[in-house]
Amino acid sequence: FEGNPGKNCALNHALDKVVLGNIVVFTDDDILPPTDWFHKIVAGCHRWPDHVVFGGRIDPIWPEGVEIPGWALDCDWLRSIVFSIQNLGSEDKPYQGDLPFGPNFWVRGSVFDHGRRYDESIGPRPGSYKMGSENSFLLQLGAEGFHPIYIHDVVVGHHIQETFLQEDGLVGRLIRSGRGILPR
């Protein structure tokens, strides 16, 4: 139990209390992983033994029976911000200007050996929601020289909420995203 509200408080509490393995996987509660997801994560880490930060492809799972607006299908930068969709191709490679997204990223457990943790002022919490938990954490790792690797065959499906296809939901998501990148 973590008494302080907020996703990052809960993540940090878990990182402090749980015995971490060689690989620590982060995801969201609205993804659909394939049955071989963990096996592919381990295989990707073996292919890149000198790296510690990884991400994989995220495909949308659109709501059933809902017409998908053209902007949701055609605007790549908006799709990535609003839906966390990410597909960097069919080969493993270092990320170039992008970062892994929360629904599908993992690190070697050694990343946490020196007390690295999530910024508790960002993320879902009662009364305030600044998106960017993973970005803040991954940018910190990048600044320390830990650059992420895209593993092409580690794929999850990400359920897209119908509200994000409507103007109010879209605007709210963009506002939360903006709050996360503004100086605190």
JSON list of C-alpha atoms in Angstrom, two decimals:
[
{"chain": "A", "resi": 1, "resn": "PHE", "atom": "CA", "xyz": [0.00, 0.00, 0.00]},
{"chain": "A", "resi": 2, "resn": "GLU", "atom": "CA", "xyz": [1.20, 3.49, -0.86]},
{"chain": "A", "resi": 3, "resn": "GLY", "atom": "CA", "xyz": [-0.59, 6.25, 1.06]},
{"chain": "A", "resi": 4, "resn": "ASN", "atom": "CA", "xyz": [0.53, 9.09, -1.20]},
{"chain": "A", "resi": 5, "resn": "PRO", "atom": "CA", "xyz": [-1.76, 9.44, -4.22]},
{"chain": "A", "resi": 6, "resn": "GLY", "atom": "CA", "xyz": [-0.38, 9.22, -7.72]},
{"chain": "A", "resi": 7, "resn": "LYS", "atom": "CA", "xyz": [0.93, 6.62, -10.16]},
{"chain": "A", "resi": 8, "resn": "ASN", "atom": "CA", "xyz": [4.57, 7.63, -9.72]},
{"chain": "A", "resi": 9, "resn": "CYS", "atom": "CA", "xyz": [4.33, 7.44, -5.94]},
{"chain": "A", "resi": 10, "resn": "ALA", "atom": "CA", "xyz": [3.03, 3.89, -6.32]},
{"chain": "A", "resi": 11, "resn": "LEU", "atom": "CA", "xyz": [5.74, 2.98, -8.83]},
{"chain": "A", "resi": 12, "resn": "ASN", "atom": "CA", "xyz": [8.49, 4.33, -6.58]},
{"chain": "A", "resi": 13, "resn": "HIS", "atom": "CA", "xyz": [7.06, 2.51, -3.58]},
{"chain": "A", "resi": 14, "resn": "ALA", "atom": "CA", "xyz": [7.05, -0.75, -5.55]},
{"chain": "A", "resi": 15, "resn": "LEU", "atom": "CA", "xyz": [10.62, -0.15, -6.76]},
{"chain": "A", "resi": 16, "resn": "ASP", "atom": "CA", "xyz": [11.68, 0.32, -3.13]},
{"chain": "A", "resi": 17, "resn": "LYS", "atom": "CA", "xyz": [9.87, -2.76, -1.78]},
{"chain": "A", "resi": 18, "resn": "VAL", "atom": "CA", "xyz": [10.08, -5.41, -4.51]},
{"chain": "A", "resi": 19, "resn": "VAL", "atom": "CA", "xyz": [13.16, -7.49, -5.23]},
{"chain": "A", "resi": 20, "resn": "LEU", "atom": "CA", "xyz": [13.85, -6.56, -8.84]},
{"chain": "A", "resi": 21, "resn": "GLY", "atom": "CA", "xyz": [14.92, -9.07, -11.46]},
{"chain": "A", "resi": 22, "resn": "ASN", "atom": "CA", "xyz": [17.33, -8.59, -14.35]},
{"chain": "A", "resi": 23, "resn": "ILE", "atom": "CA", "xyz": [14.59, -6.99, -16.46]},
{"chain": "A", "resi": 24, "resn": "VAL", "atom": "CA", "xyz": [11.88, -4.65, -15.17]},
{"chain": "A", "resi": 25, "resn": "VAL", "atom": "CA", "xyz": [8.91, -4.25, -17.51]},
{"chain": "A", "resi": 26, "resn": "PHE", "atom": "CA", "xyz": [6.53, -1.27, -17.44]},
{"chain": "A", "resi": 27, "resn": "THR", "atom": "CA", "xyz": [3.18, -1.16, -19.17]},
{"chain": "A", "resi": 28, "resn": "ASP", "atom": "CA", "xyz": [-0.35, 0.19, -18.86]},
{"chain": "A", "resi": 29, "resn": "ASP", "atom": "CA", "xyz": [-3.58, -1.45, -17.76]},
{"chain": "A", "resi": 30, "resn": "ASP", "atom": "CA", "xyz": [-5.18, -1.06, -21.19]},
{"chain": "A", "resi": 31, "resn": "ILE", "atom": "CA", "xyz": [-2.80, -3.13, -23.31]},
{"chain": "A", "resi": 32, "resn": "LEU", "atom": "CA", "xyz": [-3.16, -6.56, -24.84]},
{"chain": "A", "resi": 33, "resn": "PRO", "atom": "CA", "xyz": [0.17, -8.41, -24.98]},
{"chain": "A", "resi": 34, "resn": "PRO", "atom": "CA", "xyz": [0.71, -11.56, -27.04]},
{"chain": "A", "resi": 35, "resn": "THR", "atom": "CA", "xyz": [1.48, -14.79, -25.20]},
{"chain": "A", "resi": 36, "resn": "ASP", "atom": "CA", "xyz": [5.17, -14.63, -26.18]},
{"chain": "A", "resi": 37, "resn": "TRP", "atom": "CA", "xyz": [5.64, -11.01, -25.05]},
{"chain": "A", "resi": 38, "resn": "PHE", "atom": "CA", "xyz": [8.03, -11.74, -22.18]},
{"chain": "A", "resi": 39, "resn": "HIS", "atom": "CA", "xyz": [10.04, -14.22, -24.26]},
{"chain": "A", "resi": 40, "resn": "LYS", "atom": "CA", "xyz": [10.53, -11.57, -26.95]},
{"chain": "A", "resi": 41, "resn": "ILE", "atom": "CA", "xyz": [11.55, -8.99, -24.35]},
{"chain": "A", "resi": 42, "resn": "VAL", "atom": "CA", "xyz": [14.24, -11.35, -23.02]},
{"chain": "A", "resi": 43, "resn": "ALA", "atom": "CA", "xyz": [15.41, -12.18, -26.56]},
{"chain": "A", "resi": 44, "resn": "GLY", "atom": "CA", "xyz": [15.66, -8.46, -27.41]},
{"chain": "A", "resi": 45, "resn": "CYS", "atom": "CA", "xyz": [17.78, -7.85, -24.31]},
{"chain": "A", "resi": 46, "resn": "HIS", "atom": "CA", "xyz": [20.08, -10.72, -25.35]},
{"chain": "A", "resi": 47, "resn": "ARG", "atom": "CA", "xyz": [20.49, -9.17, -28.82]},
{"chain": "A", "resi": 48, "resn": "TRP", "atom": "CA", "xyz": [21.59, -5.86, -27.25]},
{"chain": "A", "resi": 49, "resn": "PRO", "atom": "CA", "xyz": [23.66, -6.89, -24.20]},
{"chain": "A", "resi": 50, "resn": "ASP", "atom": "CA", "xyz": [25.36, -3.51, -23.79]},
{"chain": "A", "resi": 51, "resn": "HIS", "atom": "CA", "xyz": [22.10, -1.53, -23.52]},
{"chain": "A", "resi": 52, "resn": "VAL", "atom": "CA", "xyz": [19.74, -1.10, -20.59]},
{"chain": "A", "resi": 53, "resn": "VAL", "atom": "CA", "xyz": [16.66, 0.75, -21.92]},
{"chain": "A", "resi": 54, "resn": "PHE", "atom": "CA", "xyz": [14.24, -0.71, -24.48]},
{"chain": "A", "resi": 55, "resn": "GLY", "atom": "CA", "xyz": [10.88, -0.13, -26.09]},
{"chain": "A", "resi": 56, "resn": "GLY", "atom": "CA", "xyz": [8.67, -1.93, -28.56]},
{"chain": "A", "resi": 57, "resn": "ARG", "atom": "CA", "xyz": [5.88, -1.41, -31.05]},
{"chain": "A", "resi": 58, "resn": "ILE", "atom": "CA", "xyz": [2.44, -0.29, -29.91]},
{"chain": "A", "resi": 59, "resn": "ASP", "atom": "CA", "xyz": [-0.51, -0.93, -32.22]},
{"chain": "A", "resi": 60, "resn": "PRO", "atom": "CA", "xyz": [-3.95, 0.63, -31.71]},
{"chain": "A", "resi": 61, "resn": "ILE", "atom": "CA", "xyz": [-6.98, -1.43, -30.77]},
{"chain": "A", "resi": 62, "resn": "TRP", "atom": "CA", "xyz": [-9.81, 0.82, -31.90]},
{"chain": "A", "resi": 63, "resn": "PRO", "atom": "CA", "xyz": [-13.16, 0.78, -30.09]},
{"chain": "A", "resi": 64, "resn": "GLU", "atom": "CA", "xyz": [-15.66, -1.51, -31.79]},
{"chain": "A", "resi": 65, "resn": "GLY", "atom": "CA", "xyz": [-18.53, 0.04, -33.70]},
{"chain": "A", "resi": 66, "resn": "VAL", "atom": "CA", "xyz": [-17.08, 3.55, -33.67]},
{"chain": "A", "resi": 67, "resn": "GLU", "atom": "CA", "xyz": [-16.17, 5.50, -36.79]},
{"chain": "A", "resi": 68, "resn": "ILE", "atom": "CA", "xyz": [-12.50, 6.46, -36.56]},
{"chain": "A", "resi": 69, "resn": "PRO", "atom": "CA", "xyz": [-11.93, 10.11, -37.56]},
{"chain": "A", "resi": 70, "resn": "GLY", "atom": "CA", "xyz": [-9.49, 10.77, -40.41]},
{"chain": "A", "resi": 71, "resn": "TRP", "atom": "CA", "xyz": [-7.07, 12.70, -38.17]},
{"chain": "A", "resi": 72, "resn": "ALA", "atom": "CA", "xyz": [-6.78, 9.62, -35.92]},
{"chain": "A", "resi": 73, "resn": "LEU", "atom": "CA", "xyz": [-5.65, 7.52, -38.88]},
{"chain": "A", "resi": 74, "resn": "ASP", "atom": "CA", "xyz": [-3.53, 10.06, -40.78]},
{"chain": "A", "resi": 75, "resn": "CYS", "atom": "CA", "xyz": [-1.72, 12.38, -38.35]},
{"chain": "A", "resi": 76, "resn": "ASP", "atom": "CA", "xyz": [1.30, 10.45, -37.02]},
{"chain": "A", "resi": 77, "resn": "TRP", "atom": "CA", "xyz": [2.48, 12.96, -34.40]},
{"chain": "A", "resi": 78, "resn": "LEU", "atom": "CA", "xyz": [-1.03, 13.35, -33.00]},
{"chain": "A", "resi": 79, "resn": "ARG", "atom": "CA", "xyz": [-1.57, 9.59, -32.98]},
{"chain": "A", "resi": 80, "resn": "SER", "atom": "CA", "xyz": [1.60, 9.16, -30.95]},
{"chain": "A", "resi": 81, "resn": "ILE", "atom": "CA", "xyz": [0.66, 11.83, -28.37]},
{"chain": "A", "resi": 82, "resn": "VAL", "atom": "CA", "xyz": [-3.01, 10.95, -28.02]},
{"chain": "A", "resi": 83, "resn": "PHE", "atom": "CA", "xyz": [-2.93, 7.16, -28.42]},
{"chain": "A", "resi": 84, "resn": "SER", "atom": "CA", "xyz": [0.71, 6.22, -27.65]},
{"chain": "A", "resi": 85, "resn": "ILE", "atom": "CA", "xyz": [0.95, 4.45, -31.00]},
{"chain": "A", "resi": 86, "resn": "GLN", "atom": "CA", "xyz": [4.53, 3.64, -31.95]},
{"chain": "A", "resi": 87, "resn": "ASN", "atom": "CA", "xyz": [5.92, 1.71, -34.91]},
{"chain": "A", "resi": 88, "resn": "LEU", "atom": "CA", "xyz": [9.54, 2.47, -35.83]},
{"chain": "A", "resi": 89, "resn": "GLY", "atom": "CA", "xyz": [9.87, -0.27, -38.42]},
{"chain": "A", "resi": 90, "resn": "SER", "atom": "CA", "xyz": [10.72, -3.93, -38.84]},
{"chain": "A", "resi": 91, "resn": "GLU", "atom": "CA", "xyz": [14.28, -3.91, -37.48]},
{"chain": "A", "resi": 92, "resn": "ASP", "atom": "CA", "xyz": [15.84, -3.38, -34.05]},
{"chain": "A", "resi": 93, "resn": "LYS", "atom": "CA", "xyz": [17.59, -0.01, -33.82]},
{"chain": "A", "resi": 94, "resn": "PRO", "atom": "CA", "xyz": [18.47, 2.84, -31.48]},
{"chain": "A", "resi": 95, "resn": "TYR", "atom": "CA", "xyz": [15.72, 5.39, -31.02]},
{"chain": "A", "resi": 96, "resn": "GLN", "atom": "CA", "xyz": [16.46, 8.57, -32.98]},
{"chain": "A", "resi": 97, "resn": "GLY", "atom": "CA", "xyz": [14.73, 11.56, -31.40]},
{"chain": "A", "resi": 98, "resn": "ASP", "atom": "CA", "xyz": [11.90, 9.41, -30.07]},
{"chain": "A", "resi": 99, "resn": "LEU", "atom": "CA", "xyz": [11.48, 7.63, -26.75]},
{"chain": "A", "resi": 100, "resn": "PRO", "atom": "CA", "xyz": [9.68, 4.42, -25.84]},
{"chain": "A", "resi": 101, "resn": "PHE", "atom": "CA", "xyz": [6.10, 4.90, -24.70]},
{"chain": "A", "resi": 102, "resn": "GLY", "atom": "CA", "xyz": [4.61, 3.76, -21.39]},
{"chain": "A", "resi": 103, "resn": "PRO", "atom": "CA", "xyz": [2.53, 0.86, -22.69]},
{"chain": "A", "resi": 104, "resn": "ASN", "atom": "CA", "xyz": [5.61, -1.07, -23.88]},
{"chain": "A", "resi": 105, "resn": "PHE", "atom": "CA", "xyz": [9.02, -0.35, -22.37]},
{"chain": "A", "resi": 106, "resn": "TRP", "atom": "CA", "xyz": [11.49, -2.09, -20.10]},
{"chain": "A", "resi": 107, "resn": "VAL", "atom": "CA", "xyz": [14.87, -1.58, -18.50]},
{"chain": "A", "resi": 108, "resn": "ARG", "atom": "CA", "xyz": [17.51, -3.75, -16.95]},
{"chain": "A", "resi": 109, "resn": "GLY", "atom": "CA", "xyz": [17.08, -3.94, -13.18]},
{"chain": "A", "resi": 110, "resn": "SER", "atom": "CA", "xyz": [20.53, -2.42, -12.68]},
{"chain": "A", "resi": 111, "resn": "VAL", "atom": "CA", "xyz": [19.06, 0.97, -13.71]},
{"chain": "A", "resi": 112, "resn": "PHE", "atom": "CA", "xyz": [17.57, 1.22, -10.21]},
{"chain": "A", "resi": 113, "resn": "ASP", "atom": "CA", "xyz": [20.72, 0.22, -8.28]},
{"chain": "A", "resi": 114, "resn": "HIS", "atom": "CA", "xyz": [21.67, 3.83, -7.56]},
{"chain": "A", "resi": 115, "resn": "GLY", "atom": "CA", "xyz": [18.28, 5.12, -6.47]},
{"chain": "A", "resi": 116, "resn": "ARG", "atom": "CA", "xyz": [16.83, 6.28, -9.80]},
{"chain": "A", "resi": 117, "resn": "ARG", "atom": "CA", "xyz": [13.11, 6.81, -9.43]},
{"chain": "A", "resi": 118, "resn": "TYR", "atom": "CA", "xyz": [10.09, 8.44, -11.11]},
{"chain": "A", "resi": 119, "resn": "ASP", "atom": "CA", "xyz": [9.32, 12.12, -10.64]},
{"chain": "A", "resi": 120, "resn": "GLU", "atom": "CA", "xyz": [6.35, 12.14, -8.25]},
{"chain": "A", "resi": 121, "resn": "SER", "atom": "CA", "xyz": [5.14, 15.58, -9.43]},
{"chain": "A", "resi": 122, "resn": "ILE", "atom": "CA", "xyz": [4.20, 14.08, -12.83]},
{"chain": "A", "resi": 123, "resn": "GLY", "atom": "CA", "xyz": [1.61, 11.47, -13.77]},
{"chain": "A", "resi": 124, "resn": "PRO", "atom": "CA", "xyz": [-1.94, 10.57, -12.84]},
{"chain": "A", "resi": 125, "resn": "ARG", "atom": "CA", "xyz": [-2.94, 11.82, -9.41]},
{"chain": "A", "resi": 126, "resn": "PRO", "atom": "CA", "xyz": [-6.10, 13.23, -7.83]},
{"chain": "A", "resi": 127, "resn": "GLY", "atom": "CA", "xyz": [-6.72, 16.85, -8.81]},
{"chain": "A", "resi": 128, "resn": "SER", "atom": "CA", "xyz": [-3.86, 17.16, -11.28]},
{"chain": "A", "resi": 129, "resn": "TYR", "atom": "CA", "xyz": [-2.67, 15.08, -14.19]},
{"chain": "A", "resi": 130, "resn": "LYS", "atom": "CA", "xyz": [0.55, 15.99, -15.91]},
{"chain": "A", "resi": 131, "resn": "MET", "atom": "CA", "xyz": [1.34, 13.40, -18.55]},
{"chain": "A", "resi": 132, "resn": "GLY", "atom": "CA", "xyz": [4.95, 12.44, -19.06]},
{"chain": "A", "resi": 133, "resn": "SER", "atom": "CA", "xyz": [5.91, 10.01, -16.30]},
{"chain": "A", "resi": 134, "resn": "GLU", "atom": "CA", "xyz": [7.82, 7.75, -18.65]},
{"chain": "A", "resi": 135, "resn": "ASN", "atom": "CA", "xyz": [9.24, 10.62, -20.72]},
{"chain": "A", "resi": 136, "resn": "SER", "atom": "CA", "xyz": [10.67, 12.30, -17.65]},
{"chain": "A", "resi": 137, "resn": "PHE", "atom": "CA", "xyz": [12.22, 9.04, -16.45]},
{"chain": "A", "resi": 138, "resn": "LEU", "atom": "CA", "xyz": [13.58, 8.10, -19.88]},
{"chain": "A", "resi": 139, "resn": "LEU", "atom": "CA", "xyz": [14.97, 11.59, -20.50]},
{"chain": "A", "resi": 140, "resn": "GLN", "atom": "CA", "xyz": [16.81, 11.34, -17.17]},
{"chain": "A", "resi": 141, "resn": "LEU", "atom": "CA", "xyz": [18.30, 8.00, -18.26]},
{"chain": "A", "resi": 142, "resn": "GLY", "atom": "CA", "xyz": [19.25, 9.45, -21.66]},
{"chain": "A", "resi": 143, "resn": "ALA", "atom": "CA", "xyz": [21.02, 12.38, -20.01]},
{"chain": "A", "resi": 144, "resn": "GLU", "atom": "CA", "xyz": [23.04, 9.81, -18.06]},
{"chain": "A", "resi": 145, "resn": "GLY", "atom": "CA", "xyz": [24.06, 8.05, -21.28]},
{"chain": "A", "resi": 146, "resn": "PHE", "atom": "CA", "xyz": [21.47, 5.25, -21.33]},
{"chain": "A", "resi": 147, "resn": "HIS", "atom": "CA", "xyz": [19.97, 5.50, -24.80]},
{"chain": "A", "resi": 148, "resn": "PRO", "atom": "CA", "xyz": [16.95, 3.32, -25.66]},
{"chain": "A", "resi": 149, "resn": "ILE", "atom": "CA", "xyz": [16.81, 0.57, -28.25]},
{"chain": "A", "resi": 150, "resn": "TYR", "atom": "CA", "xyz": [13.66, -0.16, -30.28]},
{"chain": "A", "resi": 151, "resn": "ILE", "atom": "CA", "xyz": [12.95, -3.89, -30.40]},
{"chain": "A", "resi": 152, "resn": "HIS", "atom": "CA", "xyz": [10.76, -4.41, -33.46]},
{"chain": "A", "resi": 153, "resn": "ASP", "atom": "CA", "xyz": [9.14, -7.72, -32.55]},
{"chain": "A", "resi": 154, "resn": "VAL", "atom": "CA", "xyz": [8.00, -6.81, -29.03]},
{"chain": "A", "resi": 155, "resn": "VAL", "atom": "CA", "xyz": [4.46, -5.69, -29.82]},
{"chain": "A", "resi": 156, "resn": "VAL", "atom": "CA", "xyz": [1.42, -4.85, -27.70]},
{"chain": "A", "resi": 157, "resn": "GLY", "atom": "CA", "xyz": [-2.07, -3.76, -28.65]},
{"chain": "A", "resi": 158, "resn": "HIS", "atom": "CA", "xyz": [-3.25, -0.58, -26.93]},
{"chain": "A", "resi": 159, "resn": "HIS", "atom": "CA", "xyz": [-6.98, -0.14, -26.34]},
{"chain": "A", "resi": 160, "resn": "ILE", "atom": "CA", "xyz": [-8.00, 3.33, -27.50]},
{"chain": "A", "resi": 161, "resn": "GLN", "atom": "CA", "xyz": [-10.69, 4.96, -25.40]},
{"chain": "A", "resi": 162, "resn": "GLU", "atom": "CA", "xyz": [-13.64, 6.18, -27.42]},
{"chain": "A", "resi": 163, "resn": "THR", "atom": "CA", "xyz": [-13.53, 9.52, -25.58]},
{"chain": "A", "resi": 164, "resn": "PHE", "atom": "CA", "xyz": [-10.10, 10.24, -27.13]},
{"chain": "A", "resi": 165, "resn": "LEU", "atom": "CA", "xyz": [-11.76, 10.20, -30.57]},
{"chain": "A", "resi": 166, "resn": "GLN", "atom": "CA", "xyz": [-14.01, 13.09, -29.55]},
{"chain": "A", "resi": 167, "resn": "GLU", "atom": "CA", "xyz": [-13.03, 16.74, -29.31]},
{"chain": "A", "resi": 168, "resn": "ASP", "atom": "CA", "xyz": [-13.32, 17.04, -25.50]},
{"chain": "A", "resi": 169, "resn": "GLY", "atom": "CA", "xyz": [-11.27, 13.91, -24.89]},
{"chain": "A", "resi": 170, "resn": "LEU", "atom": "CA", "xyz": [-8.66, 14.91, -27.44]},
{"chain": "A", "resi": 171, "resn": "VAL", "atom": "CA", "xyz": [-8.28, 18.43, -26.01]},
{"chain": "A", "resi": 172, "resn": "GLY", "atom": "CA", "xyz": [-8.05, 17.11, -22.44]},
{"chain": "A", "resi": 173, "resn": "ARG", "atom": "CA", "xyz": [-5.33, 14.63, -23.41]},
{"chain": "A", "resi": 174, "resn": "LEU", "atom": "CA", "xyz": [-3.34, 17.35, -25.20]},
{"chain": "A", "resi": 175, "resn": "ILE", "atom": "CA", "xyz": [-3.65, 19.68, -22.18]},
{"chain": "A", "resi": 176, "resn": "ARG", "atom": "CA", "xyz": [-2.38, 16.94, -19.82]},
{"chain": "A", "resi": 177, "resn": "SER", "atom": "CA", "xyz": [0.48, 16.28, -22.22]},
{"chain": "A", "resi": 178, "resn": "GLY", "atom": "CA", "xyz": [1.38, 19.96, -22.29]},
{"chain": "A", "resi": 179, "resn": "ARG", "atom": "CA", "xyz": [1.31, 20.22, -18.49]},
{"chain": "A", "resi": 180, "resn": "GLY", "atom": "CA", "xyz": [3.84, 17.42, -18.35]},
{"chain": "A", "resi": 181, "resn": "ILE", "atom": "CA", "xyz": [6.38, 19.21, -20.53]},
{"chain": "A", "resi": 182, "resn": "LEU", "atom": "CA", "xyz": [6.06, 22.70, -19.06]},
{"chain": "A", "resi": 183, "resn": "PRO", "atom": "CA", "xyz": [8.58, 23.68, -16.38]},
{"chain": "A", "resi": 184, "resn": "ARG", "atom": "CA", "xyz": [7.38, 22.94, -12.86]}
]
